[in-house]
Coordinates of C-alpha atoms in Angstrom, one line a residue:
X19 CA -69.7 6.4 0.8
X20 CA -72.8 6.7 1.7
X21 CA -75.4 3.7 1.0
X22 CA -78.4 6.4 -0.3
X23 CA -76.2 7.3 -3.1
X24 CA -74.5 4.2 -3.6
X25 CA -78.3 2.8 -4.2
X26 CA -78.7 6.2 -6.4
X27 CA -75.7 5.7 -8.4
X28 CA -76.8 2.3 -8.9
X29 CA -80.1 2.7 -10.1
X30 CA -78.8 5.1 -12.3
X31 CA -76.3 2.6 -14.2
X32 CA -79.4 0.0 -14.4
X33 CA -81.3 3.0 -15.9
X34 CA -79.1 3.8 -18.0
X35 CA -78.0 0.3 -19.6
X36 CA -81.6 -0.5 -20.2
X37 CA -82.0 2.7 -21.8
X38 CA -79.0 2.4 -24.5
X39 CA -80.0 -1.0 -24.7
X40 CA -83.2 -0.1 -25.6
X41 CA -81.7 2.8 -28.2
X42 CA -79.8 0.3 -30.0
X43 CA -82.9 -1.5 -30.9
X44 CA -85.4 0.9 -31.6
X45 CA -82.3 3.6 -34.0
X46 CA -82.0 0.7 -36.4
X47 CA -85.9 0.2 -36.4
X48 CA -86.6 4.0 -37.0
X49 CA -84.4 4.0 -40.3
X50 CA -85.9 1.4 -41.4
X51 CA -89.3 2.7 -40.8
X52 CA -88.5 5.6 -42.2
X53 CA -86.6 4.0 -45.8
X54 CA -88.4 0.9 -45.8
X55 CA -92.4 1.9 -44.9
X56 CA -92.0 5.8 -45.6
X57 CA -93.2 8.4 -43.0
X58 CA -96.8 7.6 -43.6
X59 CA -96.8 4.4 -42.3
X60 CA -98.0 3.9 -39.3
X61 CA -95.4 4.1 -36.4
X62 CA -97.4 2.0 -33.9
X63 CA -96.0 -1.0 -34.6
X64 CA -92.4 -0.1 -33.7
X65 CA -92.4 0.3 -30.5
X66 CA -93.1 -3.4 -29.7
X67 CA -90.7 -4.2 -32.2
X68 CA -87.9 -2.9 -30.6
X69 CA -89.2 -4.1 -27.2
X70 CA -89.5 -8.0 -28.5
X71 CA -85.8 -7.4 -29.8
X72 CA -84.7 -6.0 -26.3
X73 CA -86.3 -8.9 -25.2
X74 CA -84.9 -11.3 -27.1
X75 CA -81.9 -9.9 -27.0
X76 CA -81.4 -10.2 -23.3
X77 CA -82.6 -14.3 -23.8
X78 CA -86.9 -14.1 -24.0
X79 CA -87.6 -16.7 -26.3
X80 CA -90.6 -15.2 -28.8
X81 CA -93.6 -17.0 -29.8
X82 CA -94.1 -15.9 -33.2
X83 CA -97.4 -16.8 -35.1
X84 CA -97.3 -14.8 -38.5
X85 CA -100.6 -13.4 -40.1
X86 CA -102.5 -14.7 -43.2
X87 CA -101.9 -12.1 -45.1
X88 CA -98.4 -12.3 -44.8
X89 CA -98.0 -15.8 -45.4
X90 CA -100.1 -16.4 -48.3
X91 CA -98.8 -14.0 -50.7
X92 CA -95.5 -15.3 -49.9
X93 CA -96.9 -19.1 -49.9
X94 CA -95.8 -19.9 -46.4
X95 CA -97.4 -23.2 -45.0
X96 CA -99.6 -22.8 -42.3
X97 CA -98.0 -25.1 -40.3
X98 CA -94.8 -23.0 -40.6
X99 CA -96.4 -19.9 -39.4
X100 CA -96.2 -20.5 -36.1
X101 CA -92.6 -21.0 -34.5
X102 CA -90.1 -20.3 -31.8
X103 CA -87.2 -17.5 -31.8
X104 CA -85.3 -17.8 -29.2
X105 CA -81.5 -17.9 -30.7
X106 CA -80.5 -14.2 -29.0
X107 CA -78.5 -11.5 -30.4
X108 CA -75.4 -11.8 -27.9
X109 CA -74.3 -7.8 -28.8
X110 CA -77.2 -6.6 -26.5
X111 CA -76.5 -9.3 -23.7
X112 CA -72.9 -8.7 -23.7
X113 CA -73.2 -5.1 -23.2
X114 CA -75.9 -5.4 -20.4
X115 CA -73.5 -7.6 -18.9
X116 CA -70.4 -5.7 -18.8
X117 CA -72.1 -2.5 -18.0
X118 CA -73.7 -4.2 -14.9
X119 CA -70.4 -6.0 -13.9
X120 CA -68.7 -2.6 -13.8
X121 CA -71.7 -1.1 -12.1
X122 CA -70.9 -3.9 -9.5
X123 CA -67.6 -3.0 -9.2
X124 CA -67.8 0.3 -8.5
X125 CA -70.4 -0.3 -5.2
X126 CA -68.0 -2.8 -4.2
X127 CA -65.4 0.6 -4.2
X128 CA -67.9 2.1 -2.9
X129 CA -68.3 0.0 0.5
X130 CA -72.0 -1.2 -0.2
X131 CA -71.8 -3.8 -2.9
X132 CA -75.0 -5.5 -1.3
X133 CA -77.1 -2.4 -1.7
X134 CA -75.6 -1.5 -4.9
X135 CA -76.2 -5.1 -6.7
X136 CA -79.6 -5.3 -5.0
X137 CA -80.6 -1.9 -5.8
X138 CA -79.7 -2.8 -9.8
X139 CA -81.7 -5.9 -9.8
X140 CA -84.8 -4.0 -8.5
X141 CA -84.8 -1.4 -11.3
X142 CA -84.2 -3.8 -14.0
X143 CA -87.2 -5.8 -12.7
X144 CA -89.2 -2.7 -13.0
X145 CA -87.9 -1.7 -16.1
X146 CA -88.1 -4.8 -17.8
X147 CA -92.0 -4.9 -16.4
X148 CA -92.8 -1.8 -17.9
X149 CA -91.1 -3.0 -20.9
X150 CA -93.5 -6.2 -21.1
X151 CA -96.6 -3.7 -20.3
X152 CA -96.4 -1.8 -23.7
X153 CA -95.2 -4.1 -26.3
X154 CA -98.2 -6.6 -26.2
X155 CA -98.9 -7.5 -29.9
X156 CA -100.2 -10.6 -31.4
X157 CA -97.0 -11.4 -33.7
X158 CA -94.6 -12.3 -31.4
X159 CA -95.6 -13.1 -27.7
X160 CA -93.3 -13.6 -24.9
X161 CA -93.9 -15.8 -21.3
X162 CA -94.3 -12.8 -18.7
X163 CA -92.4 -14.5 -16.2
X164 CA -89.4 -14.8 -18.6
X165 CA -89.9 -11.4 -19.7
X166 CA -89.4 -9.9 -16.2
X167 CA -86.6 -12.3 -14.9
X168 CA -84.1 -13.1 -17.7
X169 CA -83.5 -9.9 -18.2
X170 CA -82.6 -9.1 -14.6
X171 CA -80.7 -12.3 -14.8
X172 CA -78.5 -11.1 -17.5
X173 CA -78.0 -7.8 -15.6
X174 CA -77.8 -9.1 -11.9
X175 CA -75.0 -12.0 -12.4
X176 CA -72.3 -9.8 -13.7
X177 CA -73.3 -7.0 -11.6
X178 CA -72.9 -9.8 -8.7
X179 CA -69.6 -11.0 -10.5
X180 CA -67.8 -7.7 -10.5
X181 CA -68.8 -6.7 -6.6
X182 CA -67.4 -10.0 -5.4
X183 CA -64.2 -9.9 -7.5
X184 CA -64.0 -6.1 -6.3
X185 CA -64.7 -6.8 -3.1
X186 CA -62.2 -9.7 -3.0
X187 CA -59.4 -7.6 -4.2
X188 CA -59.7 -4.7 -2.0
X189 CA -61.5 -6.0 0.9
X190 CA -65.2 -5.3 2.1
X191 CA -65.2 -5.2 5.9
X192 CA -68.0 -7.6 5.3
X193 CA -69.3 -11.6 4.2
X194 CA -65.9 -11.7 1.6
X195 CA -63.1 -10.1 4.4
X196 CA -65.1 -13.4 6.7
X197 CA -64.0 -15.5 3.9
X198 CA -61.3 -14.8 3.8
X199 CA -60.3 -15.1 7.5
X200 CA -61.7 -18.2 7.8
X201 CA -59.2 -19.1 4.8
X202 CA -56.6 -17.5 6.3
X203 CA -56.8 -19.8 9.8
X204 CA -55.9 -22.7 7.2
X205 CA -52.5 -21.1 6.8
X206 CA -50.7 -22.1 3.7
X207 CA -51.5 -20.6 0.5
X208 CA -55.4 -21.4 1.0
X209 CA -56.3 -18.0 1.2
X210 CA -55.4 -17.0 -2.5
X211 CA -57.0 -20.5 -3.7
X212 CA -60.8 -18.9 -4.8
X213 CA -58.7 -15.7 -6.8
X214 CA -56.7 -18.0 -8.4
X215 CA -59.6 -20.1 -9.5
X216 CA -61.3 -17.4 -10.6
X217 CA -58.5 -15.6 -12.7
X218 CA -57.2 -19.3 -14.1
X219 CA -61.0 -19.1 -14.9
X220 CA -60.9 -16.0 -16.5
X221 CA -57.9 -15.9 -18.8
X222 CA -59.4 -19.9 -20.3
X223 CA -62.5 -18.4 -21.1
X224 CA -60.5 -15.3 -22.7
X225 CA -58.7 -17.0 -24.2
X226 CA -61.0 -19.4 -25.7
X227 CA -63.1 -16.2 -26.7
X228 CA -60.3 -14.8 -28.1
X229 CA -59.2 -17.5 -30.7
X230 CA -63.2 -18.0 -31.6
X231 CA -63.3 -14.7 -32.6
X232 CA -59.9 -15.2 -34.9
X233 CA -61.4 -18.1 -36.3
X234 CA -64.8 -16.6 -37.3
X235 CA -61.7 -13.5 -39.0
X236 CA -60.0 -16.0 -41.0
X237 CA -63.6 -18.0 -42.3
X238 CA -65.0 -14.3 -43.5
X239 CA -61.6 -14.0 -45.6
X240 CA -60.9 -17.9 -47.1
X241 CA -64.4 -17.9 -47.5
X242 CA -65.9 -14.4 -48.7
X243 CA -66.9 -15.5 -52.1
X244 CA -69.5 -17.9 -50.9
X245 CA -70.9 -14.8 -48.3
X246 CA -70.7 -12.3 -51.3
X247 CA -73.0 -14.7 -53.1
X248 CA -75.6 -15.4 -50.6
X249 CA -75.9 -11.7 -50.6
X250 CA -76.3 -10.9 -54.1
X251 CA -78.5 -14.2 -54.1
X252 CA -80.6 -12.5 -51.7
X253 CA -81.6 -9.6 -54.3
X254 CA -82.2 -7.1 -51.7
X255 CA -81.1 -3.5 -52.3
X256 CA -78.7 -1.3 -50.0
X257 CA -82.0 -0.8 -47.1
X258 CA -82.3 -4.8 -47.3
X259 CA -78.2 -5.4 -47.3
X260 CA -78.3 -2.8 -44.6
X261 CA -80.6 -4.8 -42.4
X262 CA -78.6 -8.1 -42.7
X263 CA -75.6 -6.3 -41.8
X264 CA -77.1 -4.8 -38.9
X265 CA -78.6 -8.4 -37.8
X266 CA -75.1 -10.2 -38.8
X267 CA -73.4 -7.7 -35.7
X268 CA -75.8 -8.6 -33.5
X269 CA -75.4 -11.7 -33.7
X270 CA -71.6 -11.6 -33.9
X271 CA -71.0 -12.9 -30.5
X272 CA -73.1 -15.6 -31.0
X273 CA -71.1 -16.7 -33.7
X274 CA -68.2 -16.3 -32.0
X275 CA -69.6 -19.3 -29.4
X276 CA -70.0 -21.6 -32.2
X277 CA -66.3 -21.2 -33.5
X278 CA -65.2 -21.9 -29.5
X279 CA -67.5 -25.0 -30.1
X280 CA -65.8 -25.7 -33.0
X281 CA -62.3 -25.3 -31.7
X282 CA -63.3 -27.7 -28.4
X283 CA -63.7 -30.2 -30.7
X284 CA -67.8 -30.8 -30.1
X285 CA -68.8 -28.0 -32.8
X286 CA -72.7 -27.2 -33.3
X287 CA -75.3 -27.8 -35.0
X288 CA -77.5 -25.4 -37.8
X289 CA -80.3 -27.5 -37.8
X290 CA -81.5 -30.6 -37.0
X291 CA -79.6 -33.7 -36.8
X292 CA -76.6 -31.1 -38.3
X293 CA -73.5 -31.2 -37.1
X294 CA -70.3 -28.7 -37.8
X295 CA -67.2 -30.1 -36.4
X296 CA -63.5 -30.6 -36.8
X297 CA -64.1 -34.1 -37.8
X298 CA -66.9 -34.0 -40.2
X299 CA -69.4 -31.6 -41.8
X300 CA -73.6 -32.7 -42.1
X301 CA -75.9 -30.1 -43.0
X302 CA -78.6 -30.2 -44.9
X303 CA -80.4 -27.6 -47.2
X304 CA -79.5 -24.4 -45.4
X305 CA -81.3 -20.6 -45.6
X306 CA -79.6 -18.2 -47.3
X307 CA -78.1 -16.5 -44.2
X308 CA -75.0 -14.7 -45.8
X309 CA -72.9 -15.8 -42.5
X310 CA -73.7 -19.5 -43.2
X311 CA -71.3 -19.1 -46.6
X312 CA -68.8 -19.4 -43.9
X313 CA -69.1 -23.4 -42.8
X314 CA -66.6 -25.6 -43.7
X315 CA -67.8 -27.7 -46.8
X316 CA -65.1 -30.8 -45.9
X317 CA -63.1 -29.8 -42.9
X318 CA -59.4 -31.3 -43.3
X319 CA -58.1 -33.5 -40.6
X320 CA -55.3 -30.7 -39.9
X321 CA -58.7 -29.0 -37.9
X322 CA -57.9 -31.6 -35.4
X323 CA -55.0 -29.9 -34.2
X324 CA -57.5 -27.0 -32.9
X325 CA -58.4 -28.7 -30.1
X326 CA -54.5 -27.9 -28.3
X327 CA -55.6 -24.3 -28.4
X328 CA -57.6 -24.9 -25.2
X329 CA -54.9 -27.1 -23.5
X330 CA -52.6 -23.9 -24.2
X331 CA -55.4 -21.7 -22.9
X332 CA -55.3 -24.2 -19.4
X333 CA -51.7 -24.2 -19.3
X334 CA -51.5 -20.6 -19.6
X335 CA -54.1 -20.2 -16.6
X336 CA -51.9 -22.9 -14.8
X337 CA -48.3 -21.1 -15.4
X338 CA -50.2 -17.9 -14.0
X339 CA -51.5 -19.7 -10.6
X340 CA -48.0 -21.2 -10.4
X341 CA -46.4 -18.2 -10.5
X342 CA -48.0 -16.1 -8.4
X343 CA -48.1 -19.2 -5.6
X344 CA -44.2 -19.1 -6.0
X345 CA -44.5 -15.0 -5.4
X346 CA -47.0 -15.1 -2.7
X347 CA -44.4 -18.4 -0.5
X348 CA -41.0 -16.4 -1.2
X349 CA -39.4 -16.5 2.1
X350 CA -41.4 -19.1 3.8
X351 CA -39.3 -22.3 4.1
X352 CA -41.0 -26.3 2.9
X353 CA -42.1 -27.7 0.0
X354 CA -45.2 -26.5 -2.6
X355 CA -48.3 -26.9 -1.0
X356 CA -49.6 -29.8 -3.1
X357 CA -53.3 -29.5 -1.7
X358 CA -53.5 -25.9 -2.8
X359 CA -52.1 -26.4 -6.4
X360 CA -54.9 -29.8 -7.1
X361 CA -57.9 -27.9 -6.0
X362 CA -56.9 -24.2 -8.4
X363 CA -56.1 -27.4 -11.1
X364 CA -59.6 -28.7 -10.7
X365 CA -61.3 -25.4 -9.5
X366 CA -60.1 -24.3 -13.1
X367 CA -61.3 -27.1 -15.1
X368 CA -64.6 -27.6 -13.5
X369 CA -65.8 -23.8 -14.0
X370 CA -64.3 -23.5 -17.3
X371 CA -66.4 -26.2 -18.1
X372 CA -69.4 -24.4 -16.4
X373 CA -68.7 -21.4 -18.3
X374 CA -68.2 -23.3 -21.5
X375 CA -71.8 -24.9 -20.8
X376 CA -72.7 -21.2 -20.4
X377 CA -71.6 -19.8 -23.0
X378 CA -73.4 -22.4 -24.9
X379 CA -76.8 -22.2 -23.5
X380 CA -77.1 -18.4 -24.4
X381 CA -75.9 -19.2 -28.2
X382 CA -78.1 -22.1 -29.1
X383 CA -82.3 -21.6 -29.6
X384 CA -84.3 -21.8 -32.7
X385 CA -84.7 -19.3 -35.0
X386 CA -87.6 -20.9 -37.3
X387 CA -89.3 -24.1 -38.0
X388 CA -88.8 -27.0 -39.0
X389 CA -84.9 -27.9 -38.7
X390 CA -84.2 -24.6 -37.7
X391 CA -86.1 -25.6 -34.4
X392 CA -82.0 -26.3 -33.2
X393 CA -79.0 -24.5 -34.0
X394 CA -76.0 -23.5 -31.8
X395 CA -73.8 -26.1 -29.7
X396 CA -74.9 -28.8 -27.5
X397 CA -74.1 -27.3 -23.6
X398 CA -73.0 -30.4 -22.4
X399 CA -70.5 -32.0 -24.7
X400 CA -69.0 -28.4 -24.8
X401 CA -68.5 -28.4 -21.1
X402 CA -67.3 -32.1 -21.0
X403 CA -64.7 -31.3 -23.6
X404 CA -62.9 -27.6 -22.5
X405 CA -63.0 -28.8 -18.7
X406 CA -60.8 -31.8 -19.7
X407 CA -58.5 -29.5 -21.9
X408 CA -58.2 -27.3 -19.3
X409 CA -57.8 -29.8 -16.7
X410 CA -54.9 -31.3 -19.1
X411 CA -53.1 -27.9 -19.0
X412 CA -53.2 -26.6 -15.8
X413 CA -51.7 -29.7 -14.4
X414 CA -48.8 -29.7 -16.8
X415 CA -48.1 -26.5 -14.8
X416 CA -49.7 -26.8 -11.6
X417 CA -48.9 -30.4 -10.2
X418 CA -45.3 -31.1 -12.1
X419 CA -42.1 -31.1 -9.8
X420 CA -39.8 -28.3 -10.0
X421 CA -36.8 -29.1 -12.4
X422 CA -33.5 -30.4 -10.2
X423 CA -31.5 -26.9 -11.6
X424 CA -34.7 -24.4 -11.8
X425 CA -34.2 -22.8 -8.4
X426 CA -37.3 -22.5 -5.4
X427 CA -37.5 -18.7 -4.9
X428 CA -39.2 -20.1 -1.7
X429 CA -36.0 -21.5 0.0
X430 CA -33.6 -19.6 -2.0
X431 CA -34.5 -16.3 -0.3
X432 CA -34.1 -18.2 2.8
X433 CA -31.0 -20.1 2.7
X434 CA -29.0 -17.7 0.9
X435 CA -26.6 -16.2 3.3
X436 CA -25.7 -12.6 3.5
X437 CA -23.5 -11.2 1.4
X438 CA -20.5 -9.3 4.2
X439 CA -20.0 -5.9 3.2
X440 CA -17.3 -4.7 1.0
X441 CA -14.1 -4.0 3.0
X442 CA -10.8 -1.5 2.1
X443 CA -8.0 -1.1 3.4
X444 CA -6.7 1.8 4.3
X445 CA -4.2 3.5 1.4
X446 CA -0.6 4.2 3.0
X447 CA -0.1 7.9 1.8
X448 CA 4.0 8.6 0.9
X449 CA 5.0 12.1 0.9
X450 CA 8.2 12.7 -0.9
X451 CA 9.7 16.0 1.6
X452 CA 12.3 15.8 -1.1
X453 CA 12.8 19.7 -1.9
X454 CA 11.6 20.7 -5.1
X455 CA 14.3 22.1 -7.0
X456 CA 11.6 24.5 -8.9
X457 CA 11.5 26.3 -5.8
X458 CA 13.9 28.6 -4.0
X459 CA 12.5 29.0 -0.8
X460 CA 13.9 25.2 0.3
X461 CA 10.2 24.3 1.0
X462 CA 9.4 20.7 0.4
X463 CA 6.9 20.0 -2.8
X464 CA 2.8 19.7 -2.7
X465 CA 3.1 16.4 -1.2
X466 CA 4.2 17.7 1.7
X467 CA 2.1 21.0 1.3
X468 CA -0.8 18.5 1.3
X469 CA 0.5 17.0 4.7
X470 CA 0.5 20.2 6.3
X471 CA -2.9 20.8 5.4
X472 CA -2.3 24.2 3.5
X473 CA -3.4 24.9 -0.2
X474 CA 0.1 24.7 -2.3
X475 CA 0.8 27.6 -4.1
X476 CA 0.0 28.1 -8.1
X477 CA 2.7 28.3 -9.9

């Protein structure tokens, strides 16, 4: 394809994902200007409103300093007027991310994955400028720097992510095809070593994801009563219950990072010198977030047992690589190649780890003062913990010796000899020229009719 519309097509998806992006920001805002304020009141304000939540949204920490006349009819300290948000709403980061990793994808089809990513990033630069240019407003402030590059961080990684990953599935004629020759020269099963890492990568983190978000399922139902209550102890009518919904599925993939925190054993903090975790539970006096009715009050020591989910999620990733290194050495004759299988084994624990520690930077941030200065799980315990449970099953799969009866499809396609072909025998035919006495004519039966090679006559 062409590289002036791959760049057009591109710059149309980074258009496009900061536009519904934006949307999904300012639609909630607009209702509740509307049912909240009324339509006299004046609209300026929401604008910048649903540019900070954009913002923060795709990780901008805000500076927030609240007005007089908001905090002293509610008697808000002064000293607590001024604080730091910066705990995003993970719903608008994930879609960013997705939409730019497919984006990615589809230049790397396209033959011009360079142009395509680069292309992206420019636009969401400008975008994200233009964003910062016409939300200035002295409640919540944002660093300019961080307001330009995060977000084209969050939109140029994946969209870098998926091109490679395309582009190392189908081939480039580019910098991954020389990658891959050069991996090649090595012989062996080097040259499948980085997708193997990455997909080992992929289904631990999925996994992980996946059981996080089963968790946070089964604390809503043991634990509904204590949400129910924060919410009637809220007193907020159906606009205000509304609203908390709203911000409680934006913030639902955040959430979803703490309960892999939790499963990994480390768990996370809602507060300072808090702590939520398999083995204990230390929180202080809490805000009456409805979602917090879901914490543990005294976790039972059966939580332990958790942190095997993990090891099963490495093991899987391990049986996988295994697999398809037995696939890709069927009919070439030696042993395993032991080198290959110990770097996928670490390659998989060291960046599930990094992802981990990832995954935990964008989930943690304050969203207040005082204790609520720290909330979300510490990156580096995280990563320490769900690289070593990885580690531990992927090389329960990867680096144990064959069983002496589990067969090496490696050497058995080899040493299996050909099966000969079926032989027959040829069938002696008897004709009985016996006369058949049905007939008058003295000629022999159908036997010999058949020998003759004529039809025998119906009777």
């Amino acid at each position: 394809m062409n590289r002036l519309l791959v760049a057009l097509l591109a710059a149309f998806d980074a258009v496009l994902a900061v536009a519904v992006g934006l949307v999904a920001a300012l639609a909630p805002l607009t209702l509740l200007w509307i049912f909240g304020f009324g339509a006299d009141a004046p609209w300026v304000g929401l604008w910048p409103a649903a540019g900070r939540i954009w913002q923060l949204g795709h990780l901008v920490p805000l500076a927030v300093s609240l007005p007089e006349e908001f905090t002293v009819p509610l008697g808000i300290d002064a000293a607590a007027a001024s604080f730091t948000v910066s705990l995003a709403p993970l719903a608008l980061t994930v879609f960013t991310a997705v939409f730019a990793f497919r984006s990615g994808a589809r230049a790397a089809a396209a033959g011009a994955w360079v142009v395509g990513v680069l292309t992206g990033a420019v636009v969401v630069v400008a975008a994200a400028a233009a964003v910062l240019a016409t939300t200035a407003n002295d409640i919540a402030a944002v660093e300019p720097w961080q307001a330009v590059a995060l977000p084209a961080l969050v939109y140029t990684v994946p969209a870098l992510a998926g091109a490679v990953s395309a582009a190392w599935r189908d081939g480039d004629d580019g910098v991954v095809d020389s990658v891959r020759v050069v991996l090649d020269r090595r012989g062996g099963a080097w040259s499948e070593v980085p997708g193997l890492i990455a997909r080992g990568t992929a289904i631990v983190l999925m996994a992980l994801i996946g059981v996080g978000a089963l968790l946070i399922a089964a604390a809503v139902l043991l634990r509904g009563s204590q949400i129910i209550a924060l919410f009637q102890s809220a007193q907020v009518d159906a606009l205000g219950a509304s609203v908390f919904t709203v911000g409680h599925l934006a913030y639902l993939p955040t959430f979803v990072v703490w309960a892999v925190s939790f499963i990994a054993g480390p768990g996370f903090a809602v507060g300072l010198d808090t702590v939520v975790s398999p083995v204990g539970t230390q929180v202080g006096l809490l805000p009456g977030i409805p979602v917090l009715g879901a914490l543990p009050e005294s976790p039972s020591p059966w939580l332990l047992l958790l942190a095997l989910l993990p090891v099963a999620a490495g093991a899987l990733a391990g049986w996988t690589a295994r697999s398809q290194l037995v696939r890709d050495r069927a009919g070439v004759p030696g042993p395993e190649p032991m080198g290959a299988r110990v770097v996928v084994t670490l390659g998989i624990a060291l960046l599930s780890g990094a992802g981990a520690a990832l995954l935990a930077a964008v989930a943690s941030g304050s969203i207040g003062p005082g204790t609520l200065a720290s909330v979300g799980p510490d990156p580096g315990p995280l990563a320490l913990t769900v690289g070593l449970e990885a580690a531990i099953g992927a090389a329960v799969l990867l680096l144990s010796p064959r069983g002496r009866d589990e067969p090496d499809a490696a050497l058995e396609s080899v040493q299996r000899a050909p099966e000969p072909a079926p032989t027959t025998e040829p069938i002696p035919v008897v004709f009985d020229a016996t006369p058949d006495p049905r007939r008058d004519d003295g000629i022999a039966g159908p036997e010999a009719t058949a020998e003759r090679g004529s039809r025998p006559p119906v009777d």
